[in-house]
Short mmCIF file of C-alpha atoms in Angstrom, two decimals:
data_model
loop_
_atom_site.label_atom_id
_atom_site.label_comp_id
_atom_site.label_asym_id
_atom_site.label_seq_id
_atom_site.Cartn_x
_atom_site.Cartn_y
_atom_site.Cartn_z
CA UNK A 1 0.00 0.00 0.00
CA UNK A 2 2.92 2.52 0.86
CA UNK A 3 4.55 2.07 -2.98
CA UNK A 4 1.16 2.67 -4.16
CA UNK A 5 0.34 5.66 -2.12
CA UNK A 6 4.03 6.69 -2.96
CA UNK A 7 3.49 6.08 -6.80
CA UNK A 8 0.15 8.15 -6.71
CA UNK A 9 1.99 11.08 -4.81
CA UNK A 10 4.61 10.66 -7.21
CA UNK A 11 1.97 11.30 -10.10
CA UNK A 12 0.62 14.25 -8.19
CA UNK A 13 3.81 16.47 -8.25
CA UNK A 14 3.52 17.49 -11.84
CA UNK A 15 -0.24 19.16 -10.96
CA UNK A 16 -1.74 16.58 -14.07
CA UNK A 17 -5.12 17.03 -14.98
CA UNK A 18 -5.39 13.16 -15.42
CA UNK A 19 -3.96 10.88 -13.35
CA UNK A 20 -4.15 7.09 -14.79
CA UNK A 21 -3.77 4.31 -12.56
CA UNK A 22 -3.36 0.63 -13.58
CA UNK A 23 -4.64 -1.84 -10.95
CA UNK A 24 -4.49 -0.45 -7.63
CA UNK A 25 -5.72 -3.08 -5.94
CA UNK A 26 -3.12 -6.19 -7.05
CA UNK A 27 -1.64 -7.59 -3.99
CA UNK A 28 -3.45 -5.69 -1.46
CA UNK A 29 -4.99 -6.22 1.53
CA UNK A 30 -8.90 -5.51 1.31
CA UNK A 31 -8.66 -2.80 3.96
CA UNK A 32 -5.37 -1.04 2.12
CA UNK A 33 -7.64 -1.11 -0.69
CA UNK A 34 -10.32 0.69 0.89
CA UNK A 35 -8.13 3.29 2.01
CA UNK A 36 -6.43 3.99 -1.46
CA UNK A 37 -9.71 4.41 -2.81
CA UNK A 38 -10.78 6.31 -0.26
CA UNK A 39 -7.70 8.76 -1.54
CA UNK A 40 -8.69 8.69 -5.20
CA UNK A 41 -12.42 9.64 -4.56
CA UNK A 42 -10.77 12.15 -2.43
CA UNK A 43 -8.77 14.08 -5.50
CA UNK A 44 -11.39 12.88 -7.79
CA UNK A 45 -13.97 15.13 -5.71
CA UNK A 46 -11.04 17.70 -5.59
CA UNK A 47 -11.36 18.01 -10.18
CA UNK A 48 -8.57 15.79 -10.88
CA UNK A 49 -9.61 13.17 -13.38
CA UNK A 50 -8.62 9.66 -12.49
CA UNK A 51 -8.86 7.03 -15.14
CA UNK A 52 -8.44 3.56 -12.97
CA UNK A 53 -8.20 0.09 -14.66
CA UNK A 54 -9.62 -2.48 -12.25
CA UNK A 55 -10.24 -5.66 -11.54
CA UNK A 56 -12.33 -5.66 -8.77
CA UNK A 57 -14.97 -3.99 -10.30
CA UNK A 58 -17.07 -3.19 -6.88
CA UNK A 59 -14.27 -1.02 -5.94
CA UNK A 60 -14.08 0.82 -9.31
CA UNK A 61 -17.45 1.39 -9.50
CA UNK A 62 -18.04 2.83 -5.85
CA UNK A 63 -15.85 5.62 -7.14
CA UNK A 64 -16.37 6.03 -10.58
CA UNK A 65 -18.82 8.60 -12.35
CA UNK A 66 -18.00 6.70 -15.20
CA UNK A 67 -17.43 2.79 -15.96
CA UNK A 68 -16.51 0.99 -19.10
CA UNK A 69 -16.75 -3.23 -18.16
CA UNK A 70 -14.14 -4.90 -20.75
CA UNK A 71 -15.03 -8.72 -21.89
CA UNK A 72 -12.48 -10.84 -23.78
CA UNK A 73 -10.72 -7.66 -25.02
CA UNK A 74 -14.38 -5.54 -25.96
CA UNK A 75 -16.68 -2.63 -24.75
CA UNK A 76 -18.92 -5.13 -22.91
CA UNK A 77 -21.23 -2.08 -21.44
CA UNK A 78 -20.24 1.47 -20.46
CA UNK A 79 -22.53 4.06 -18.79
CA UNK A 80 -23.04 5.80 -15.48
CA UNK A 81 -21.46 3.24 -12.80
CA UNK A 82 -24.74 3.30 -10.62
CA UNK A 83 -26.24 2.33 -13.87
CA UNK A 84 -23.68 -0.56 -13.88
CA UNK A 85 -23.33 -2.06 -10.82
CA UNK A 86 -27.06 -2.42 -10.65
CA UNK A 87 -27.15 -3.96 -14.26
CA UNK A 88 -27.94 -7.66 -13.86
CA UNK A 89 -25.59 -9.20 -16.35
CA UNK A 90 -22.59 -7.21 -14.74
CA UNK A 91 -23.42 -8.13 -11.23
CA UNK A 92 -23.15 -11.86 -12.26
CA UNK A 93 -20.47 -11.41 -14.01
CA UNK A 94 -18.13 -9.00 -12.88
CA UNK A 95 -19.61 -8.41 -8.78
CA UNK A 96 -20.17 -12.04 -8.26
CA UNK A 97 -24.05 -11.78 -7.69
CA UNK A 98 -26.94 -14.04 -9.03
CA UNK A 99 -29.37 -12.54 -11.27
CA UNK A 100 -32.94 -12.55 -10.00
CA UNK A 101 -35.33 -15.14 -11.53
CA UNK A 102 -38.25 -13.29 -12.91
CA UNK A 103 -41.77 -13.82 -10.71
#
């Protein structure tokens, strides 16, 4: 968590206006995780732009405005992330939840 927090600080110095992170998560324990998060939603709410590859999609979409979910290599869906993580298809497949049988 400390090289990532470094590496993110690191990014900062040059004052970017996008700041692209590649799998933040890799290696980390769950509650490092939440914390680095917590820091991106932190400068994202601050105007920086943050464009954050994931693979734990729950975290990337707590944060996100904005989510594009990538499937064998394609623009799966993309959309508003509320939009996303309450889309049935992508909570089976990406957030590990059961779709709802139909009544």
């Amino acid at each position: 968590g400390e090289q990532q927090m470094l590496a993110i600080a690191r990014g900062l110095m040059a004052e970017p206006e996008l700041l692209i992170i590649d799998e933040l998560s890799l290696g980390l324990a769950p509650k490092i995780v939440d914390q680095l998060m917590r820091v991106l939603a932190d400068l994202n709410a601050a105007g920086l732009t943050i464009l954050l590859v994931e693979q734990l999609a729950s975290y990337a979409l707590a944060i996100a405005d904005h989510a594009y979910v990538i499937a064998n290599g394609r623009v799966a869906r993309h959309g508003p992330s509320a939009d996303l993580a309450r889309d049935p298809e992508v909570m089976e497949a990406f957030l590990g939840k059961k779709k709802k049988a139909a009544a």
